[in-house]
Short mmCIF file of C-alpha atoms and ligand atoms in Angstrom, two decimals:
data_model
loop_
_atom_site.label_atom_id
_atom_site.label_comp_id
_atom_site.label_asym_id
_atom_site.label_seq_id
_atom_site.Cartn_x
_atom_site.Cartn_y
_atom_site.Cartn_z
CA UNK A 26 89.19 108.42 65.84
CA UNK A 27 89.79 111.06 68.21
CA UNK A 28 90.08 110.29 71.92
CA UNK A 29 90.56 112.45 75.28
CA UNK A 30 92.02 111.16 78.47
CA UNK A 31 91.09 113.21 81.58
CA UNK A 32 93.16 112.37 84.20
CA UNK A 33 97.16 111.32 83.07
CA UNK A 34 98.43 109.65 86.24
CA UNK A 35 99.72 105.83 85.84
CA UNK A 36 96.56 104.60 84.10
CA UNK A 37 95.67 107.67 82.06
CA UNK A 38 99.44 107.67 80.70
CA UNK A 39 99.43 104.76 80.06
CA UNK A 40 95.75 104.42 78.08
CA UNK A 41 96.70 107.60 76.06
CA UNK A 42 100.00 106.19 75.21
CA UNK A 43 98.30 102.76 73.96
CA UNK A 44 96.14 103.76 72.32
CA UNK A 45 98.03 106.10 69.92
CA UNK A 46 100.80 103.36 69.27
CA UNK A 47 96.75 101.96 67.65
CA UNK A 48 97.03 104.40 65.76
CA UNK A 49 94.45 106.55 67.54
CA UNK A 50 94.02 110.51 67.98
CA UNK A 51 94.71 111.20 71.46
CA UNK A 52 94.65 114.35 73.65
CA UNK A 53 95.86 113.44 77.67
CA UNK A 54 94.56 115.98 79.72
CA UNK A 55 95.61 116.81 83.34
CA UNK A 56 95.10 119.39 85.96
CA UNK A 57 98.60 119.40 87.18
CA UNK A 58 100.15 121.81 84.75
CA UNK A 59 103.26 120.45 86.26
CA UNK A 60 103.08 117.32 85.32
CA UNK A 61 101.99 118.51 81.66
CA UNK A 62 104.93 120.92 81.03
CA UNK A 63 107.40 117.82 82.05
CA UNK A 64 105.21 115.34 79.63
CA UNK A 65 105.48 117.75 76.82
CA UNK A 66 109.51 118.40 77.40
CA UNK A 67 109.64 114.88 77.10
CA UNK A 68 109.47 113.87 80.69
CA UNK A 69 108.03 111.20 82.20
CA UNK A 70 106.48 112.00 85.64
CA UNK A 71 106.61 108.03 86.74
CA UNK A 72 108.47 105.23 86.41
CA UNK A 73 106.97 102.03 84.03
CA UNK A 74 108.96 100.25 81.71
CA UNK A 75 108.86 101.20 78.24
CA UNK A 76 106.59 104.07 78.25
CA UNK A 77 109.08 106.68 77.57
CA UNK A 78 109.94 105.04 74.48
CA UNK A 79 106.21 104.65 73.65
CA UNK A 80 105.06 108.45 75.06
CA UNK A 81 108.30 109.72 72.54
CA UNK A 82 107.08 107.62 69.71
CA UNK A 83 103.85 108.07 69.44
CA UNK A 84 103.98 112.24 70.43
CA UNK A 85 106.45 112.39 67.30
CA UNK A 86 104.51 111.15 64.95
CA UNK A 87 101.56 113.24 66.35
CA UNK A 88 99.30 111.30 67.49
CA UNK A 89 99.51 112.00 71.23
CA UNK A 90 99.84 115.38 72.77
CA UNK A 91 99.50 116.79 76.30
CA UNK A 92 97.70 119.67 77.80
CA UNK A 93 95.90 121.49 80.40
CA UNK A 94 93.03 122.34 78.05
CA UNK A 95 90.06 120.38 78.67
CA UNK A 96 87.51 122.35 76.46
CA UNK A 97 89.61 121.35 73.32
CA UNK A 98 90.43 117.82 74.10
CA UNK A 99 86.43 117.44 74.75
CA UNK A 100 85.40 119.39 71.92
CA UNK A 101 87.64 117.17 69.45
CA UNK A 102 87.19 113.68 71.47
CA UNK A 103 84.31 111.27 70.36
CA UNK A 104 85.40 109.18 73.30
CA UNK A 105 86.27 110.66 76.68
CA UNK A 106 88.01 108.33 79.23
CA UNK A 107 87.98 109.42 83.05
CA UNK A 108 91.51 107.65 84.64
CA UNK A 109 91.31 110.34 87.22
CA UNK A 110 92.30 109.35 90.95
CA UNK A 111 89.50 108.07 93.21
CA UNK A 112 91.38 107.73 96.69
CA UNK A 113 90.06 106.54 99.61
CA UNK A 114 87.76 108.82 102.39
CA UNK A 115 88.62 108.19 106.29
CA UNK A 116 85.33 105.96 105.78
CA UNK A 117 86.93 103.97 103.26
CA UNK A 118 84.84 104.64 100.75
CA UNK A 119 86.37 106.20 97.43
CA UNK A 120 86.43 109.96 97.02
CA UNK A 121 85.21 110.83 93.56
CA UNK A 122 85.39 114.43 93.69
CA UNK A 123 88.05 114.21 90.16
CA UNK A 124 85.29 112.38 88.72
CA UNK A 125 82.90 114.79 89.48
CA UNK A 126 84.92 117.71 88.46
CA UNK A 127 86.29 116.58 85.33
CA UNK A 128 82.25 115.01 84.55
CA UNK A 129 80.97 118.98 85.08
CA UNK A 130 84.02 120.00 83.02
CA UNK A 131 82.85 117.57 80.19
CA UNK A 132 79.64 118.58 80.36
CA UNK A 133 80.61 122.38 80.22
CA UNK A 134 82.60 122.15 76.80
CA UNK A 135 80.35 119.02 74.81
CA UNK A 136 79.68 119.71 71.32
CA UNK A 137 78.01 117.03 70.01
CA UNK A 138 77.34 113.23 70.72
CA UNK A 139 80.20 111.44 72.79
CA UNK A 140 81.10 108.15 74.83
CA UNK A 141 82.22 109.39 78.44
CA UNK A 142 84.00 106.31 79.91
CA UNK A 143 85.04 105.06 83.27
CA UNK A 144 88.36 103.68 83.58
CA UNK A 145 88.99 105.20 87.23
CA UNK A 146 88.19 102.12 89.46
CA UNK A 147 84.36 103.47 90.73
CA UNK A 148 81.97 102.47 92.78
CA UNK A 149 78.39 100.61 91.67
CA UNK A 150 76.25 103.25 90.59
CA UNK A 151 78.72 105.92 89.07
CA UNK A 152 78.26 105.55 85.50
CA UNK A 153 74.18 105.73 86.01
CA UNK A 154 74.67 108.76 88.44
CA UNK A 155 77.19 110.61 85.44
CA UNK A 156 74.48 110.13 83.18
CA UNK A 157 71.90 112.25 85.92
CA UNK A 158 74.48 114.64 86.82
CA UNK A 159 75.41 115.18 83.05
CA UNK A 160 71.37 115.46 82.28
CA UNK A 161 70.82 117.97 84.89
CA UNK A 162 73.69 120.41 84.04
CA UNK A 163 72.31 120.27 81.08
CA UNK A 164 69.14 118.09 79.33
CA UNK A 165 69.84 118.39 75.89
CA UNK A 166 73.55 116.40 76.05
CA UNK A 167 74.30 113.50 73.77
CA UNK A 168 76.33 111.20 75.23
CA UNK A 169 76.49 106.81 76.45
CA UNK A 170 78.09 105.88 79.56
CA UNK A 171 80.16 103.21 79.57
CA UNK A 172 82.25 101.27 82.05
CA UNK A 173 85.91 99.87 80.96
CA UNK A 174 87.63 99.00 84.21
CA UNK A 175 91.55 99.10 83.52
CA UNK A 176 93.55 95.68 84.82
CA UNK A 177 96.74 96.82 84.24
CA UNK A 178 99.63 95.90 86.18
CA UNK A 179 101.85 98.76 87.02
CA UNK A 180 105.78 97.50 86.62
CA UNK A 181 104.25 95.66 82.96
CA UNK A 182 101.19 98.21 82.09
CA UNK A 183 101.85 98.56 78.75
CA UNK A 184 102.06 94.72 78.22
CA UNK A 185 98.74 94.04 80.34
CA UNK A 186 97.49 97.16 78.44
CA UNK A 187 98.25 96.02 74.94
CA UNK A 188 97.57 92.06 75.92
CA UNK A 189 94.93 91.59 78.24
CA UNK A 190 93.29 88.78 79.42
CA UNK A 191 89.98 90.55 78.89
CA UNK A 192 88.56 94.15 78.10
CA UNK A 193 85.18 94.38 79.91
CA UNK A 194 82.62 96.89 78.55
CA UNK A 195 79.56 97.96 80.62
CA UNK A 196 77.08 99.88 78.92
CA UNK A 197 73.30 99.94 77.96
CA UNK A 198 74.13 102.27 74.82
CA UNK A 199 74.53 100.34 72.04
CA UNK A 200 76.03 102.70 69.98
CA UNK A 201 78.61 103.62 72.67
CA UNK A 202 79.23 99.84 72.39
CA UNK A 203 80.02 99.64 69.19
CA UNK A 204 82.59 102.78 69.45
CA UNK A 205 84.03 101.28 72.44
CA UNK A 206 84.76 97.57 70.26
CA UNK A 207 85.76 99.87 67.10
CA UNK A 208 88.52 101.68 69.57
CA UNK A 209 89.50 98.28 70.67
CA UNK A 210 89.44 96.98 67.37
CA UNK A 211 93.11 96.16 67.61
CA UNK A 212 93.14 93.97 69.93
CA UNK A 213 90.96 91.75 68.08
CA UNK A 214 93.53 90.70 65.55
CA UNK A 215 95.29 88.93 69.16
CA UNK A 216 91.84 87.71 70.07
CA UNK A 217 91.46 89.09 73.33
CA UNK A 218 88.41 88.17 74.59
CA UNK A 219 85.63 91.05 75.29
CA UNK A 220 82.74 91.00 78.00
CA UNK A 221 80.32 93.00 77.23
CA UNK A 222 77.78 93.39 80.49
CA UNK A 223 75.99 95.99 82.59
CA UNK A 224 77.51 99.10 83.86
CA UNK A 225 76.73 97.73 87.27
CA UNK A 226 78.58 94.29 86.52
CA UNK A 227 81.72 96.11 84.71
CA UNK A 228 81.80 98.60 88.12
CA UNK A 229 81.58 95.64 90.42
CA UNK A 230 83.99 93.34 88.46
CA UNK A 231 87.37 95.42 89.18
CA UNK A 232 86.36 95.20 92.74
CA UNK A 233 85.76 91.91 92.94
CA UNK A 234 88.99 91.03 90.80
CA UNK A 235 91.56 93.01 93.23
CA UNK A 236 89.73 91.43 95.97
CA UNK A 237 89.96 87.95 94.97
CA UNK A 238 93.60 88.60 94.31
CA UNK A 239 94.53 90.07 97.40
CA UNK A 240 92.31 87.47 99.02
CA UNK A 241 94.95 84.76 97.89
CA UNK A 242 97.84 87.18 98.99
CA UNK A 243 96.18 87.61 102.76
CA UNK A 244 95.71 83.79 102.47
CA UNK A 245 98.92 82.53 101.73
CA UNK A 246 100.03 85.04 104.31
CA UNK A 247 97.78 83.35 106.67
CA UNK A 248 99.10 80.20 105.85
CA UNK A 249 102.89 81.50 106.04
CA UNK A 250 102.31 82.37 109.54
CA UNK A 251 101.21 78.78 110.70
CA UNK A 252 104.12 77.41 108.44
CA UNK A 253 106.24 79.35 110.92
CA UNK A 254 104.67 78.09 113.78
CA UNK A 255 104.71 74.20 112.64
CA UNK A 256 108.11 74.44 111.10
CA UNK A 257 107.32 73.34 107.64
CA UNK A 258 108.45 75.71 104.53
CA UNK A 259 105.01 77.88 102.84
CA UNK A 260 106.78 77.71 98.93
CA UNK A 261 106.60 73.82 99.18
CA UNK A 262 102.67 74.44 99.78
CA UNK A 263 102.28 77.40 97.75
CA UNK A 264 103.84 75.28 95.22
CA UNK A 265 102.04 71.94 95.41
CA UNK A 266 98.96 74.11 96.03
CA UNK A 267 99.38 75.93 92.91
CA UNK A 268 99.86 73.47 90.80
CA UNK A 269 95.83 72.39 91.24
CA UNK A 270 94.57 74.42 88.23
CA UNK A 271 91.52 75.53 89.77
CA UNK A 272 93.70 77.10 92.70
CA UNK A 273 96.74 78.18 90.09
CA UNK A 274 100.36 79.48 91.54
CA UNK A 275 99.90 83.08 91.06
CA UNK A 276 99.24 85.54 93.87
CA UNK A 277 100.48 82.69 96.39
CA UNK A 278 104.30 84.60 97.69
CA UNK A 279 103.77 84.98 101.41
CA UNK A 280 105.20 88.60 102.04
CA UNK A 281 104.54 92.06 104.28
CA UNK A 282 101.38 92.43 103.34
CA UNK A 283 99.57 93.70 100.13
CA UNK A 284 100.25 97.90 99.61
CA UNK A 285 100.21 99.96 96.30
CA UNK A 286 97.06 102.01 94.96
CA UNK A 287 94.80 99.54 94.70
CA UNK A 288 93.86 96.29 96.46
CA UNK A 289 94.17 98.27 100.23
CA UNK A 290 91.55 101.10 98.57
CA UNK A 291 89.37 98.68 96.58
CA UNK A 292 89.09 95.98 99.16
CA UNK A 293 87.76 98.77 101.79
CA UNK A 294 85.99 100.52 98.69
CA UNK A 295 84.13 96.64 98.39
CA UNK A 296 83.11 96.30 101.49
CA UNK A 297 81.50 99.84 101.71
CA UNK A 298 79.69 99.16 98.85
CA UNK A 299 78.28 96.22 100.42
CA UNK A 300 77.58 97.64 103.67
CA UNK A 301 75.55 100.96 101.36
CA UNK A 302 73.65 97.58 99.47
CA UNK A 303 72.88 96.30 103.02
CA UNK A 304 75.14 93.38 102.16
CA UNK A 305 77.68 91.38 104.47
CA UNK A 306 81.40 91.40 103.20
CA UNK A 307 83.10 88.85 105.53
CA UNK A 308 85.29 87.61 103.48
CA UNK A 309 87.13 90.94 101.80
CA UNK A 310 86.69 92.07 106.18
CA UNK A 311 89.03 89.05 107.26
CA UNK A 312 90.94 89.61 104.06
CA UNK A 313 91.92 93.19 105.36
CA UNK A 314 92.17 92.58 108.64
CA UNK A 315 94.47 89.62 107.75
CA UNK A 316 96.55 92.21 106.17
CA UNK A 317 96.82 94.76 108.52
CA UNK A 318 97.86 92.12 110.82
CA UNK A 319 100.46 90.80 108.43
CA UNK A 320 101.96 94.44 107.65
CA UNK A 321 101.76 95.28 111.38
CA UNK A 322 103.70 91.75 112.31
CA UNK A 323 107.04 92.74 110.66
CA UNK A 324 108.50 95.00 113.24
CA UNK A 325 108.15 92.69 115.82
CA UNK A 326 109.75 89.55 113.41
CA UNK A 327 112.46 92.60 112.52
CA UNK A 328 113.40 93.49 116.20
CA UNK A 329 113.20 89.77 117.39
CA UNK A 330 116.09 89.57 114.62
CA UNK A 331 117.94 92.79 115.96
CA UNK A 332 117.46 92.93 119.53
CA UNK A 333 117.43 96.41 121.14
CA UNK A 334 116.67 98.34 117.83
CA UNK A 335 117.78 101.67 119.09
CA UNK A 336 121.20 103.24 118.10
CA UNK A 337 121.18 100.05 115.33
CA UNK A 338 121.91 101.09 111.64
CA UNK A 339 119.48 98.89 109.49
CA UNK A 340 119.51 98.26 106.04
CA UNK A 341 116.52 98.42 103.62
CA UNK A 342 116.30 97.20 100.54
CA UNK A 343 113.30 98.13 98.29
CA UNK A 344 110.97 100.98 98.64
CA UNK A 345 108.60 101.17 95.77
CA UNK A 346 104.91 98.73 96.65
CA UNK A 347 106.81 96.64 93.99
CA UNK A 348 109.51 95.58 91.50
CA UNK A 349 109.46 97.97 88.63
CA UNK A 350 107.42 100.78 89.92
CA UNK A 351 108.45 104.22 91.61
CA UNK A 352 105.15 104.24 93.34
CA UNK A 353 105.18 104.61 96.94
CA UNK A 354 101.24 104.83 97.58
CA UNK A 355 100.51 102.33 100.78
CA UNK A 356 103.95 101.08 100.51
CA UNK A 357 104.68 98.20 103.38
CA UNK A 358 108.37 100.07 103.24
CA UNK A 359 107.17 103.26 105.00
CA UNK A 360 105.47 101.42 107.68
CA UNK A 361 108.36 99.12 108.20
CA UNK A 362 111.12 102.21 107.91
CA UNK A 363 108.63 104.10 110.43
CA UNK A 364 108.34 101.95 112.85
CA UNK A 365 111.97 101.42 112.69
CA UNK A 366 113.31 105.08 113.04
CA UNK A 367 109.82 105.21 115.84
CA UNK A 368 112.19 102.77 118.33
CA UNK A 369 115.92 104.67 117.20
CA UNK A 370 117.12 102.68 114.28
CA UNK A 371 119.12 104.54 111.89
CA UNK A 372 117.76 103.67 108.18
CA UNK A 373 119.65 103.45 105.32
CA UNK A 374 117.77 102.51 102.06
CA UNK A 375 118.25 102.04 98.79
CA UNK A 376 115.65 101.11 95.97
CA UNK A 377 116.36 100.86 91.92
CA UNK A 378 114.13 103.62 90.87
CA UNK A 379 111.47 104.92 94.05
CA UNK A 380 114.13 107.01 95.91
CA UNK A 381 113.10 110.08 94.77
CA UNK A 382 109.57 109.17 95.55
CA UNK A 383 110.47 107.62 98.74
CA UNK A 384 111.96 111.09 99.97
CA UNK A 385 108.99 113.06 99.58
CA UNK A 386 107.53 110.09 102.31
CA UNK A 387 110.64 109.42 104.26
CA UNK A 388 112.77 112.36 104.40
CA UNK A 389 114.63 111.18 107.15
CA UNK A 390 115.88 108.00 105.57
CA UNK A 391 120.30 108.21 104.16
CA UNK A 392 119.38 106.56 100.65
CA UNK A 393 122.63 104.60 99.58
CA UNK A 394 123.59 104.52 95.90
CA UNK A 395 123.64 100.64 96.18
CA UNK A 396 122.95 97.94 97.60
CA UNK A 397 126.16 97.04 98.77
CA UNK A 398 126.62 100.65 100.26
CA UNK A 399 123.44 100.52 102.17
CA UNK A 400 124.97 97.25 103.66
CA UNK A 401 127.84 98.65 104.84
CA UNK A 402 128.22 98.60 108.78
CA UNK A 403 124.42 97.80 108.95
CA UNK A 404 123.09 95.46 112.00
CA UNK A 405 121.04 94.23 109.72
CA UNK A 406 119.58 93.94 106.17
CA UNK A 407 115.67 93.72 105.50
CA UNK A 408 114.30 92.69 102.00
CA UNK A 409 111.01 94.76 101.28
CA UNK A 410 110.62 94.76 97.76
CA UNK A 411 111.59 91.85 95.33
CA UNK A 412 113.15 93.65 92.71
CA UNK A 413 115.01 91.04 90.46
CA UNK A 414 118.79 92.60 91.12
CA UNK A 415 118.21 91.64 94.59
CA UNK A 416 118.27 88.11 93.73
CA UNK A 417 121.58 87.56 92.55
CA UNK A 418 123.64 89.36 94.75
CA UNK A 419 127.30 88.87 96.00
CA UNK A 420 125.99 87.72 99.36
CA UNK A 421 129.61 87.11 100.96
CA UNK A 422 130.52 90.64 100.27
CA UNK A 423 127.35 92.00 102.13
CA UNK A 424 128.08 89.62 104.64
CA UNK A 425 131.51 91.33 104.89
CA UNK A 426 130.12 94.66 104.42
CA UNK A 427 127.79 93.95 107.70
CA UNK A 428 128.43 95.00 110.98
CA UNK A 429 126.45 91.97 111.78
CA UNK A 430 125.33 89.52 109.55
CA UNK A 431 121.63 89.23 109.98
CA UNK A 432 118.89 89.11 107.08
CA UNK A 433 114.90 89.77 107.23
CA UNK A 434 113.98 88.91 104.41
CA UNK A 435 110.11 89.85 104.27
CA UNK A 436 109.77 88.46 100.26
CA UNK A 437 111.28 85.36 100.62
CA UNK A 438 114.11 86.38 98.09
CA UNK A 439 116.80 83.61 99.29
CA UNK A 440 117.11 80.35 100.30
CA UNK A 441 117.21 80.09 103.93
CA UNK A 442 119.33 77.37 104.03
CA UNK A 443 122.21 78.74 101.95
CA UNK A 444 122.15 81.74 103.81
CA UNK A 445 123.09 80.21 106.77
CA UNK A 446 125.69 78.67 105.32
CA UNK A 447 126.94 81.94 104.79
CA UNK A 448 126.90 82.69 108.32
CA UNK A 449 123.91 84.66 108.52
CA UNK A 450 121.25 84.65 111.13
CA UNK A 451 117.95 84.76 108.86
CA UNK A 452 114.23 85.03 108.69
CA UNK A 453 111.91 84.75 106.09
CA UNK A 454 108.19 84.73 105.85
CA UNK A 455 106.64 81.06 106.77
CA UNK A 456 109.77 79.19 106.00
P1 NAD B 517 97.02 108.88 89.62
O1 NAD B 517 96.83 109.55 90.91
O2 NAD B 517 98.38 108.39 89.22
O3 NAD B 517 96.52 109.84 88.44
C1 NAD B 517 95.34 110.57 88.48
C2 NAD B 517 95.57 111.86 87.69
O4 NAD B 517 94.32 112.54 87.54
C3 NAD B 517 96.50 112.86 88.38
O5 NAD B 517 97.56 113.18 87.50
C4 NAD B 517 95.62 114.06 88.67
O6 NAD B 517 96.31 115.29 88.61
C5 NAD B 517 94.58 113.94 87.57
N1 NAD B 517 93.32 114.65 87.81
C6 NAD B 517 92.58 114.75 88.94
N2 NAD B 517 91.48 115.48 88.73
C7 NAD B 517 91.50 115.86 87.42
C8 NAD B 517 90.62 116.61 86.59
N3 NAD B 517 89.48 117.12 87.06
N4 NAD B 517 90.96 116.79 85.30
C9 NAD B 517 92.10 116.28 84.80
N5 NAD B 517 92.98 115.55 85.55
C10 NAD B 517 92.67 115.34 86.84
O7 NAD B 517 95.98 107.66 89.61
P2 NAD B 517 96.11 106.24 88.88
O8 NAD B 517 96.96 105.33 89.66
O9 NAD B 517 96.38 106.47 87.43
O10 NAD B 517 94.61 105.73 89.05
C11 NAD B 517 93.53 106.32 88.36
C12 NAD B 517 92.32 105.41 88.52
O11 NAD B 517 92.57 104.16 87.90
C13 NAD B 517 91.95 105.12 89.97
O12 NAD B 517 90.56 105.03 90.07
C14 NAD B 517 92.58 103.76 90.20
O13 NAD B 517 91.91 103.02 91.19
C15 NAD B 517 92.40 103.10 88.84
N6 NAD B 517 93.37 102.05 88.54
C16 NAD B 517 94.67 102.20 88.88
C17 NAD B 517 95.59 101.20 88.55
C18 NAD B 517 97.04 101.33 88.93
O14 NAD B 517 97.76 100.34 88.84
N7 NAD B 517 97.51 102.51 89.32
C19 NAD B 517 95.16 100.05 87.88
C20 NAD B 517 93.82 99.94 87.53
C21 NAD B 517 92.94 100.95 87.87
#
């Protein structure tokens, strides 16, 4: 079967590159000729374990190419996936404009019967206003709709991608139904479960998924915060919490506040979508507010640490949204270095794999080549991003390395106690 995938940012990569290692035909398609040349030299434009090793594979054996040229990739595709961005307006609610354009483009170059599917996170209502859009350009088209929201993990996308916990399927066409469980056909042989259900109910399922999990993020946050007030230690509840299977210990590390692509978009996205159905959204409303509060409280907890923050050298460690990504989208880090640099600190950072991404954000920040050199005759060290080297390091050499040994450690990486053994003045989140 031959596939095109419009739109070949994190989740269009990595959907194209899946689904040939399937053994599936499959064109990725992209407006940024850019980003196409690099793809086709080889180059991967983002960071996610594994896929260069799977993009190299599977584009040397031919069964993944790259290109710019949308009328061919249509023209050959029986199934066209849309994993273009859908970014948030000022309103909050999601921009489709790339799923507009790349719909007309479809529609422009369709030669015969094919399955146009959503996998860009859209609102309720999208896949049933494609199909009038696509029937006005032109009445005669063949096509089903169908809604496959993507749950993919960036930092373990190809894993989530090629294991998933579920592959939900919206769709009223039958026969685009059956195409869309032959393509996945794979995955049956691991039994992952499929839910097949209304557009409507596959649109409003992502939604409600990244809200529910950032719901448990804003609430152990919430929880963190009185922790720190009573002067009790948030992983002994998160723990004993968690361990109540209908509560479960994922999604319960207190932190800086959710960031990344998603749940900050798709929790505002939710409750604009409820507002448009006349519909309260309370919950997902406290849920964001909780957050902004959270992300706006770690200045404050930073500069109670530090004192006087001007003229103070401050060391940051972690950039990306999270371990194993280079993506800086509505990274806590650029708020926190912000903020810092706002009231005079001088900001030295270092991250694993995001600095390059990090300087087209924060130009201003020196980016160390480790972590031990971003230590070096710092006032003080914050944690932002748990990457797993940051667990294990030599924590008596930083200490030496510091002009003054003081931690903020905004993901709870180390043990409070045993750093002040060391002789550091600490604070964690809730502990
Ligand atoms: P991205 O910004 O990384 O990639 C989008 C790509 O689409 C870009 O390369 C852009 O140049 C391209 N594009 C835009 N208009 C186009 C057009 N008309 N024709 C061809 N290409 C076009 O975005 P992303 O993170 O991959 O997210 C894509 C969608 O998937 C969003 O709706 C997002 O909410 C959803 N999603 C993202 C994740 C994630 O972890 N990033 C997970 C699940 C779902």
């Amino acid at each position: 079967m031959h596939i095109a995938v419009i739109g070949t940012g994190y989740v269009g990569l990595v959907t194209g590159a899946c689904f040939a290692e399937f053994g599936v035909d499959v064109t990725c398609v992209d407006i940024d000729a850019e980003k196409i040349s690099r793809l086709s030299s080889g180059e991967m434009p983002i960071y996610e374990p594994g896929l260069e090793q799977l993009v190299t594979k599977n584009v040397q054996s031919g069964r993944l190419r790259f290109t710019t040229d949308i009328k061919q990739a249509v023209e050959q595709a029986l199934v066209i996936f849309l994993a273009v961005g859908t970014p948030p307006k000022e309103d909050g609610s999601p921009d489709l404009s790339f799923v507009e354009s790349a719909a007309r483009s479809i529609a422009e170059y369709m030669n015969g019967y094919k399955v146009i599917v959503t996998k860009s996170t859209v609102p309720i209502g999208t896949g049933e206003y494609l199909r009038t859009l696509l029937r006005e350009i032109n009445p005669r088209l063949n096509f089903g709709i169908v809604s496959n929201p993507e749950f993919l993990r960036e930092g373990a996308a190809i894993n989530d991608f090629m294991r998933p916990d579920r592959v939900v399927i919206g769709s009223r066409d039958q026969e685009a139904i059956a195409i869309m469980r032959d393509l996945y056909r794979p995955l049956y042989l691991i039994e992952a479960p499929f839910v097949v259900t209304s557009l409507e109910a596959a649109e409003l399922t992502k939604y409600a998924a990244n809200a529910f999990l950032a719901t448990k993020i804003s609430f152990i946050n919430e929880i963190a915060n009185l922790c720190d007030s009573i002067g009790c230690d948030v992983h002994d509840v998160a723990k004993a919490i968690g361990m109540d299977r209908r509560i479960g210990s994922k999604f319960l590390h207190p932190g800086p506040g959710f960031g990344g692509s998603c749940f900050p978009k798709d929790t505002q996205a939710l409750a604009s979508v409820a507002s448009q159905f006349g519909r309260d959204s309370l919950i997902v409303d406290a849920v964001i507010e909780v957050n902004r509060r959270q992300r706006q409280a770690m200045l404050p907890k930073i500069e109670k640490l530090v004192g006087e923050l001007s003229g103070k050298t401050i060391a940051v460690l972690g950039l990306a949204f999270k371990p194993e990504t280079d993506d800086m989208r509505e990274a806590p880090s650029i708020d926190i270095i912000s903020g810092l640099m706002n009231r005079g600190a001088k900001i030295r950072a270092y991250d694993p794999v995001a600095m390059i991404e990090a300087a087209a954000v924060l130009p201003d920040v020196n980016y160390a080549d480790d972590e031990y050199s971003a230590a070096t005759g710092a006032d003080a060290l914050v944690f932002v991003t748990e990457w797993n080297q940051f667990r294990a390091l030599d924590m008596k050499r930083i200490r030496d390395l510091m002009k003054s040994p003081k931690i903020a450690d905004l993901r709870n990486i180390y043990e409070p106690e045993d750093m002040r053994e060391l002789g550091f003045e600490y604070v964690g989140i809730g502990r």
